[in-house]
Amino acid sequence: MNFDQVHQRHNTYSIKWDGAQDVYQNPEVIPMWIADMDFQSPKPIIEAVQKQVAQGIYGYTVEPGMTEIPSVIAQWLQQRNAWQIVPENLGYSAGVVNGLSMAIRGLTKEGDAIITQTPLYGHFKLAIEASKRQLITNPLMKTAQGYQIDWVDLETKIQTHHVKMAILCNPHNPTGRVWTPAELRHFVQICQKYQVIILSDDIHSDLILPGNHYSPLATVCPEYQDHMITFKSPSKTFNLAGFQFAYYYTTNEAYQTAMQQAASYASNPDLPTTLALPALKAAYQAGQPWLDELLIYLADNLQFLTDQIESQTKAQVTRSQATYLAWIDVSYLKVSEEQLQMALDQGGVGVQTNEEFDLTAQDGLFIRLNFATPRTILEEGIQRLIKVLQDLDQA
């Protein structure tokens, strides 16, 4: 796979590229914001999708559980994560956020408190507040060793606010932390003490950068697996977000029933699109070689942008262990978030900042940048970013 190849994504109905004009004022902006990659999916996926398209009929798709898909997923989880699941315990949704919303609505009541770590993935907040639940935040601690969970704050807030549910992002978006087995056990111990339901968003778990190791929460703490739901999808891994398909796993039949009942209020939220199932099957059965090459390319991109940014500015790039999202600390700048956003827009680089991650000025000033793009595009984007940071620092 040639990850250096540049693909024209304008006029392809791409949110990242065509939708950037609704977010940024600069028509020449390089979009490095939303989390999809500028790489073609593996050839086996493209061939499987083309075969499905060629039949020319695009009606409703059968339930995944009525096909071989559950066993394909089970084989992938065993191969990738040494996680042996019971395929019948899988559930399905139109996306991970959709699945999280089903769990929130099915397993908690209006007004219930739900806790998650900040900086947070913005859709966690939207899903919680749209369901009329109370968002409780557990700010991560930024240390010399990387981001850490504040255990005292976590337990205090769970107890004080009578928290019913916790959402864990494993690995964490946007910081790229891969939680260790010891950290996962500590997290579960606190939740178990107060009987808190755990939703584990593991959508980035196949994007673990070389030298790091991911553990599914259920494998680390099987004794509490009846009180947790793990959400996954091939969407981030193989650039299939447009197919709108995810799956979740829980050994708790009551959780499955409650989520399905919550889903019944929506419009076919668990039916996949016509192309989703053949794409997943091809990805999980033949996508591994492509993924191995991708992770090396992403690690090189991250090292490149880190070297460039830290050698030419005072910004600090988080040593990410996973994902293709760089988390950059620019708190040294004496500007507001609005001033930073305006300067970045004018400078032609489209990224995301504090507000998207429920951070305030008191938390510092941060940028999230998507580096899953060919090196030539990345080089231009980073040059633009560096110039903006230098100009702001000198102003």
Short mmCIF file of C-alpha atoms in Angstrom, two decimals:
data_model
loop_
_atom_site.label_atom_id
_atom_site.label_comp_id
_atom_site.label_asym_id
_atom_site.label_seq_id
_atom_site.Cartn_x
_atom_site.Cartn_y
_atom_site.Cartn_z
CA MET A 1 0.00 0.00 0.00
CA ASN A 2 1.33 3.42 -0.96
CA PHE A 3 0.27 5.68 1.90
CA ASP A 4 2.16 8.57 0.29
CA GLN A 5 -0.32 8.67 -2.60
CA VAL A 6 -2.51 11.78 -2.50
CA HIS A 7 -6.20 11.21 -3.26
CA GLN A 8 -8.49 14.01 -4.38
CA ARG A 9 -11.30 14.12 -1.81
CA HIS A 10 -12.98 17.35 -2.81
CA ASN A 11 -16.43 16.82 -4.36
CA THR A 12 -16.70 13.30 -2.92
CA TYR A 13 -19.31 14.16 -0.24
CA SER A 14 -16.54 14.10 2.37
CA ILE A 15 -17.34 15.84 5.66
CA LYS A 16 -13.64 16.27 6.30
CA TRP A 17 -12.92 18.02 2.99
CA ASP A 18 -16.19 19.28 1.48
CA GLY A 19 -17.70 19.93 4.91
CA ALA A 20 -14.67 21.93 6.03
CA GLN A 21 -16.13 25.03 4.36
CA ASP A 22 -18.97 24.97 6.88
CA VAL A 23 -16.45 25.00 9.73
CA TYR A 24 -13.60 27.19 8.50
CA GLN A 25 -13.62 30.49 6.61
CA ASN A 26 -10.44 29.92 4.61
CA PRO A 27 -11.29 28.16 1.32
CA GLU A 28 -7.70 26.88 1.08
CA VAL A 29 -7.71 25.27 4.52
CA ILE A 30 -6.05 21.87 4.93
CA PRO A 31 -8.61 19.89 6.97
CA MET A 32 -6.92 18.05 9.82
CA TRP A 33 -9.89 17.95 12.17
CA ILE A 34 -12.49 15.17 11.93
CA ALA A 35 -11.23 11.63 12.56
CA ASP A 36 -11.08 9.95 9.20
CA MET A 37 -8.00 9.10 7.17
CA ASP A 38 -6.90 10.31 3.74
CA PHE A 39 -5.89 6.77 2.77
CA GLN A 40 -7.78 4.29 0.63
CA SER A 41 -9.10 1.25 2.45
CA PRO A 42 -7.39 -2.10 1.86
CA LYS A 43 -7.82 -3.62 -1.60
CA PRO A 44 -9.82 -6.64 -0.31
CA ILE A 45 -12.42 -4.24 1.13
CA ILE A 46 -12.66 -2.26 -2.10
CA GLU A 47 -13.13 -5.49 -4.08
CA ALA A 48 -15.79 -6.79 -1.68
CA VAL A 49 -17.70 -3.51 -1.86
CA GLN A 50 -17.44 -3.39 -5.66
CA LYS A 51 -18.85 -6.91 -5.85
CA GLN A 52 -21.77 -5.92 -3.64
CA VAL A 53 -22.41 -2.76 -5.68
CA ALA A 54 -22.31 -4.67 -8.96
CA GLN A 55 -25.42 -6.67 -8.10
CA GLY A 56 -27.39 -3.44 -8.55
CA ILE A 57 -29.97 -3.99 -5.79
CA TYR A 58 -29.59 -2.05 -2.55
CA GLY A 59 -32.47 -3.07 -0.31
CA TYR A 60 -32.56 -3.56 3.43
CA THR A 61 -29.68 -5.60 4.82
CA VAL A 62 -30.20 -8.68 6.97
CA GLU A 63 -29.51 -8.54 10.71
CA PRO A 64 -25.78 -9.24 11.30
CA GLY A 65 -26.67 -12.00 13.76
CA MET A 66 -28.33 -13.96 10.96
CA THR A 67 -25.06 -14.13 9.03
CA GLU A 68 -21.47 -15.28 9.56
CA ILE A 69 -20.51 -11.80 10.80
CA PRO A 70 -20.58 -12.65 14.55
CA SER A 71 -18.06 -15.46 14.04
CA VAL A 72 -15.89 -13.19 11.86
CA ILE A 73 -15.84 -10.59 14.65
CA ALA A 74 -15.08 -13.26 17.25
CA GLN A 75 -12.13 -14.53 15.21
CA TRP A 76 -10.77 -10.99 14.84
CA LEU A 77 -10.99 -10.27 18.59
CA GLN A 78 -9.28 -13.56 19.37
CA GLN A 79 -6.53 -12.88 16.85
CA ARG A 80 -5.97 -9.22 17.72
CA ASN A 81 -6.71 -9.08 21.44
CA ALA A 82 -6.62 -12.70 22.69
CA TRP A 83 -10.23 -12.05 23.70
CA GLN A 84 -12.49 -15.07 23.45
CA ILE A 85 -16.10 -13.98 23.18
CA VAL A 86 -19.43 -15.74 22.70
CA PRO A 87 -20.68 -14.49 19.30
CA GLU A 88 -24.31 -14.64 20.44
CA ASN A 89 -23.55 -11.91 22.99
CA LEU A 90 -22.79 -9.34 20.29
CA GLY A 91 -25.14 -6.46 19.55
CA TYR A 92 -25.09 -3.96 16.69
CA SER A 93 -25.65 -0.28 16.06
CA ALA A 94 -25.23 2.33 13.33
CA GLY A 95 -22.09 3.60 15.05
CA VAL A 96 -20.38 3.57 18.42
CA VAL A 97 -22.02 6.84 19.50
CA ASN A 98 -25.39 5.42 18.49
CA GLY A 99 -24.68 2.34 20.61
CA LEU A 100 -23.57 4.44 23.58
CA SER A 101 -26.80 6.42 23.33
CA MET A 102 -28.81 3.19 23.32
CA ALA A 103 -27.03 2.08 26.49
CA ILE A 104 -27.48 5.45 28.20
CA ARG A 105 -31.20 5.53 27.44
CA GLY A 106 -31.76 1.87 28.19
CA LEU A 107 -29.79 1.51 31.41
CA THR A 108 -30.16 4.88 33.17
CA LYS A 109 -32.97 7.33 33.93
CA GLU A 110 -33.31 11.03 33.22
CA GLY A 111 -31.30 12.99 35.74
CA ASP A 112 -28.86 10.15 36.47
CA ALA A 113 -25.19 11.08 36.69
CA ILE A 114 -22.70 9.69 34.16
CA ILE A 115 -18.96 10.23 34.57
CA THR A 116 -16.16 10.35 32.01
CA GLN A 117 -12.65 11.72 31.74
CA THR A 118 -11.71 15.10 30.26
CA PRO A 119 -10.50 16.09 27.79
CA LEU A 120 -13.40 14.12 26.40
CA TYR A 121 -14.59 13.07 22.98
CA GLY A 122 -17.28 15.67 22.32
CA HIS A 123 -20.01 13.23 21.35
CA PHE A 124 -19.93 11.73 24.86
CA LYS A 125 -21.19 15.03 26.19
CA LEU A 126 -23.78 15.35 23.44
CA ALA A 127 -25.10 11.82 24.01
CA ILE A 128 -25.36 12.33 27.77
CA GLU A 129 -26.98 15.75 27.67
CA ALA A 130 -29.34 14.89 24.79
CA SER A 131 -30.60 12.02 26.94
CA LYS A 132 -31.23 14.47 29.81
CA ARG A 133 -28.62 12.84 32.02
CA GLN A 134 -26.06 14.71 34.14
CA LEU A 135 -22.47 14.85 32.89
CA ILE A 136 -19.84 14.53 35.62
CA THR A 137 -16.24 15.11 34.55
CA ASN A 138 -13.11 13.47 35.92
CA PRO A 139 -10.20 15.58 34.57
CA LEU A 140 -7.10 13.64 33.59
CA MET A 141 -3.84 14.76 35.18
CA LYS A 142 -1.10 15.85 32.79
CA THR A 143 2.23 14.59 34.16
CA ALA A 144 5.76 14.11 32.87
CA GLN A 145 4.90 10.44 32.36
CA GLY A 146 1.78 11.24 30.36
CA TYR A 147 -1.89 11.60 31.18
CA GLN A 148 -3.09 9.80 34.32
CA ILE A 149 -6.49 9.21 35.87
CA ASP A 150 -7.11 11.14 39.09
CA TRP A 151 -8.34 8.24 41.21
CA VAL A 152 -9.29 10.31 44.24
CA ASP A 153 -11.35 12.69 42.12
CA LEU A 154 -12.98 9.76 40.31
CA GLU A 155 -14.11 7.97 43.45
CA THR A 156 -15.13 11.17 45.25
CA LYS A 157 -17.35 12.27 42.38
CA ILE A 158 -18.87 8.82 41.90
CA GLN A 159 -19.81 8.77 45.58
CA THR A 160 -20.91 12.41 45.83
CA HIS A 161 -23.05 12.44 42.69
CA HIS A 162 -24.38 8.87 43.02
CA VAL A 163 -23.00 8.10 39.57
CA LYS A 164 -24.84 5.30 37.75
CA MET A 165 -22.64 4.91 34.68
CA ALA A 166 -19.04 5.56 33.62
CA ILE A 167 -17.79 5.96 30.05
CA LEU A 168 -14.18 4.93 29.56
CA CYS A 169 -12.36 5.67 26.30
CA ASN A 170 -9.78 2.88 25.75
CA PRO A 171 -7.48 3.98 24.18
CA HIS A 172 -8.26 7.55 25.10
CA ASN A 173 -9.33 10.13 22.55
CA PRO A 174 -7.86 12.77 22.29
CA THR A 175 -4.73 12.09 24.39
CA GLY A 176 -3.86 8.73 22.84
CA ARG A 177 -3.32 7.02 26.22
CA VAL A 178 -3.55 3.24 26.22
CA TRP A 179 -4.62 2.28 29.71
CA THR A 180 -2.53 -0.42 31.37
CA PRO A 181 -4.06 -3.57 32.93
CA ALA A 182 -3.28 -2.14 36.37
CA GLU A 183 -5.11 1.10 35.57
CA LEU A 184 -8.08 -0.81 34.15
CA ARG A 185 -8.28 -2.97 37.27
CA HIS A 186 -8.20 0.11 39.51
CA PHE A 187 -10.94 1.72 37.42
CA VAL A 188 -13.13 -1.38 37.71
CA GLN A 189 -12.51 -1.72 41.44
CA ILE A 190 -13.86 1.78 42.03
CA CYS A 191 -16.86 1.21 39.77
CA GLN A 192 -17.56 -2.16 41.38
CA LYS A 193 -17.51 -0.60 44.84
CA TYR A 194 -20.42 1.66 43.86
CA GLN A 195 -22.08 -0.67 41.32
CA VAL A 196 -21.43 1.65 38.39
CA ILE A 197 -22.17 0.38 34.89
CA ILE A 198 -19.15 0.74 32.58
CA LEU A 199 -19.34 1.62 28.90
CA SER A 200 -15.94 1.12 27.26
CA ASP A 201 -15.49 2.91 23.94
CA ASP A 202 -12.71 0.94 22.23
CA ILE A 203 -13.18 2.24 18.69
CA HIS A 204 -9.47 3.14 18.38
CA SER A 205 -8.24 -0.15 19.87
CA ASP A 206 -6.86 -1.52 16.60
CA LEU A 207 -4.81 1.65 16.09
CA ILE A 208 -2.20 0.90 18.73
CA LEU A 209 1.14 2.38 17.70
CA PRO A 210 4.22 0.08 17.68
CA GLY A 211 5.65 -0.66 21.11
CA ASN A 212 2.35 -0.33 22.98
CA HIS A 213 -0.24 -2.89 24.07
CA TYR A 214 -4.01 -2.64 24.45
CA SER A 215 -6.11 -4.80 26.76
CA PRO A 216 -9.91 -5.08 26.55
CA LEU A 217 -11.46 -4.22 29.89
CA ALA A 218 -13.43 -7.49 29.97
CA THR A 219 -10.27 -9.59 29.71
CA VAL A 220 -8.55 -7.75 32.55
CA CYS A 221 -11.55 -7.86 34.91
CA PRO A 222 -13.78 -10.78 33.88
CA GLU A 223 -15.33 -10.84 37.35
CA TYR A 224 -17.14 -7.57 36.55
CA GLN A 225 -17.95 -8.23 32.89
CA ASP A 226 -21.69 -8.56 33.59
CA HIS A 227 -21.63 -4.86 34.47
CA MET A 228 -19.81 -3.60 31.38
CA ILE A 229 -20.40 -3.12 27.65
CA THR A 230 -17.54 -2.80 25.16
CA PHE A 231 -18.06 -0.91 21.88
CA LYS A 232 -15.96 -1.48 18.78
CA SER A 233 -16.05 -0.87 15.04
CA PRO A 234 -13.83 -1.30 11.97
CA SER A 235 -14.66 2.29 10.99
CA LYS A 236 -11.58 4.10 12.32
CA THR A 237 -9.20 1.22 11.66
CA PHE A 238 -10.01 0.70 7.99
CA ASN A 239 -11.52 4.11 7.13
CA LEU A 240 -15.10 2.81 6.89
CA ALA A 241 -16.93 5.46 8.94
CA GLY A 242 -19.29 6.19 6.04
CA PHE A 243 -20.74 2.67 6.27
CA GLN A 244 -22.25 3.48 9.68
CA PHE A 245 -21.71 0.18 11.46
CA ALA A 246 -20.48 -0.79 14.92
CA TYR A 247 -20.91 -3.61 17.39
CA TYR A 248 -20.94 -4.01 21.15
CA TYR A 249 -20.37 -6.90 23.51
CA THR A 250 -21.82 -7.71 26.91
CA THR A 251 -22.47 -10.92 28.80
CA ASN A 252 -25.44 -9.30 30.54
CA GLU A 253 -28.66 -10.37 28.81
CA ALA A 254 -30.65 -7.71 30.66
CA TYR A 255 -28.37 -5.02 29.22
CA GLN A 256 -28.89 -6.41 25.72
CA THR A 257 -32.67 -6.40 26.16
CA ALA A 258 -32.74 -2.87 27.57
CA MET A 259 -30.60 -1.55 24.72
CA GLN A 260 -32.78 -3.24 22.13
CA GLN A 261 -35.86 -1.74 23.73
CA ALA A 262 -34.22 1.69 23.67
CA ALA A 263 -33.36 1.14 20.02
CA SER A 264 -36.97 0.35 19.18
CA TYR A 265 -37.80 4.04 19.62
CA ALA A 266 -35.44 4.92 16.80
CA SER A 267 -35.60 3.97 13.12
CA ASN A 268 -33.74 0.72 12.46
CA PRO A 269 -30.65 1.84 14.43
CA ASP A 270 -29.14 -1.65 14.40
CA LEU A 271 -29.57 -2.44 10.70
CA PRO A 272 -26.32 -2.07 8.76
CA THR A 273 -26.03 -0.35 5.41
CA THR A 274 -25.87 -2.49 2.27
CA LEU A 275 -22.09 -2.30 2.08
CA ALA A 276 -21.20 -2.56 5.77
CA LEU A 277 -21.20 -6.32 6.22
CA PRO A 278 -19.11 -7.29 3.17
CA ALA A 279 -16.70 -4.50 4.10
CA LEU A 280 -16.33 -5.73 7.69
CA LYS A 281 -15.87 -9.32 6.57
CA ALA A 282 -13.13 -8.37 4.12
CA ALA A 283 -11.46 -6.09 6.66
CA TYR A 284 -11.32 -8.65 9.43
CA GLN A 285 -10.37 -11.59 7.20
CA ALA A 286 -7.88 -9.92 4.85
CA GLY A 287 -7.01 -6.46 6.22
CA GLN A 288 -4.25 -7.35 8.68
CA PRO A 289 -1.25 -6.83 6.34
CA TRP A 290 -2.54 -3.38 5.35
CA LEU A 291 -3.10 -2.48 9.00
CA ASP A 292 0.43 -3.51 9.95
CA GLU A 293 1.84 -1.15 7.30
CA LEU A 294 -0.55 1.63 8.33
CA LEU A 295 0.59 1.61 11.96
CA ILE A 296 4.22 2.01 10.94
CA TYR A 297 3.31 4.92 8.65
CA LEU A 298 1.27 6.60 11.38
CA ALA A 299 4.10 6.25 13.89
CA ASP A 300 6.49 7.86 11.41
CA ASN A 301 4.04 10.71 10.78
CA LEU A 302 3.68 11.32 14.50
CA GLN A 303 7.45 11.38 14.99
CA PHE A 304 7.84 13.78 12.07
CA LEU A 305 5.26 16.27 13.32
CA THR A 306 6.60 16.03 16.87
CA ASP A 307 10.16 16.78 15.75
CA GLN A 308 9.06 19.67 13.54
CA ILE A 309 6.71 21.32 16.03
CA GLU A 310 8.89 20.94 19.13
CA SER A 311 12.07 22.08 17.38
CA GLN A 312 10.48 25.27 16.02
CA THR A 313 7.94 26.25 18.69
CA LYS A 314 7.37 25.96 22.43
CA ALA A 315 4.42 23.63 21.87
CA GLN A 316 4.46 20.17 23.45
CA VAL A 317 3.16 17.16 21.52
CA THR A 318 1.75 14.40 23.71
CA ARG A 319 3.59 11.08 23.32
CA SER A 320 0.54 9.31 21.95
CA GLN A 321 0.39 5.52 22.24
CA ALA A 322 -2.55 5.06 19.87
CA THR A 323 -4.85 6.68 17.31
CA TYR A 324 -3.88 9.07 14.52
CA LEU A 325 -4.77 12.16 16.52
CA ALA A 326 -2.02 14.39 17.88
CA TRP A 327 -2.78 16.23 21.14
CA ILE A 328 -0.73 19.42 21.24
CA ASP A 329 -0.31 21.67 24.28
CA VAL A 330 0.00 25.35 23.27
CA SER A 331 -0.80 26.77 26.70
CA TYR A 332 2.30 28.97 26.53
CA LEU A 333 0.50 31.26 24.07
CA LYS A 334 -0.99 34.39 25.61
CA VAL A 335 -4.12 34.30 23.48
CA SER A 336 -7.71 33.18 23.91
CA GLU A 337 -9.14 30.09 22.26
CA GLU A 338 -11.09 32.33 19.88
CA GLN A 339 -7.91 34.15 18.86
CA LEU A 340 -6.14 30.83 18.32
CA GLN A 341 -9.01 29.49 16.22
CA MET A 342 -9.09 32.61 14.07
CA ALA A 343 -5.33 32.55 13.50
CA LEU A 344 -5.34 28.86 12.59
CA ASP A 345 -8.23 29.39 10.17
CA GLN A 346 -6.52 32.35 8.53
CA GLY A 347 -3.29 30.35 8.41
CA GLY A 348 -5.02 27.60 6.46
CA VAL A 349 -4.92 24.69 8.90
CA GLY A 350 -8.18 23.18 10.12
CA VAL A 351 -7.88 21.60 13.57
CA GLN A 352 -9.94 21.36 16.76
CA THR A 353 -9.35 23.11 20.07
CA ASN A 354 -10.46 23.17 23.73
CA GLU A 355 -14.21 23.61 23.38
CA GLU A 356 -14.60 20.40 21.37
CA PHE A 357 -13.20 18.46 24.34
CA ASP A 358 -15.02 20.23 27.19
CA LEU A 359 -11.94 22.17 28.28
CA THR A 360 -11.85 25.78 29.47
CA ALA A 361 -9.08 28.37 29.56
CA GLN A 362 -8.26 27.25 33.10
CA ASP A 363 -7.30 23.84 31.70
CA GLY A 364 -4.75 25.36 29.30
CA LEU A 365 -4.87 25.64 25.52
CA PHE A 366 -4.81 22.57 23.28
CA ILE A 367 -5.05 21.49 19.64
CA ARG A 368 -6.12 18.12 18.27
CA LEU A 369 -4.67 17.39 14.83
CA ASN A 370 -5.38 14.42 12.54
CA PHE A 371 -2.09 13.17 11.06
CA ALA A 372 -3.54 10.25 9.06
CA THR A 373 -2.70 11.84 5.74
CA PRO A 374 0.02 11.49 3.09
CA ARG A 375 3.34 12.98 4.15
CA THR A 376 3.24 15.81 1.59
CA ILE A 377 -0.09 17.04 2.97
CA LEU A 378 1.14 16.60 6.54
CA GLU A 379 4.31 18.59 5.81
CA GLU A 380 2.32 21.51 4.41
CA GLY A 381 -0.17 21.41 7.27
CA ILE A 382 2.56 21.33 9.91
CA GLN A 383 4.42 24.21 8.23
CA ARG A 384 1.25 26.28 8.34
CA LEU A 385 0.64 25.34 11.98
CA ILE A 386 4.19 26.24 12.99
CA LYS A 387 3.96 29.64 11.30
CA VAL A 388 0.70 30.41 13.10
CA LEU A 389 2.21 29.42 16.47
CA GLN A 390 5.36 31.45 15.83
CA ASP A 391 3.36 34.53 14.81
CA LEU A 392 1.09 34.27 17.87
CA ASP A 393 4.07 33.84 20.17
CA GLN A 394 5.74 36.97 18.79
CA ALA A 395 2.61 39.13 18.78
#
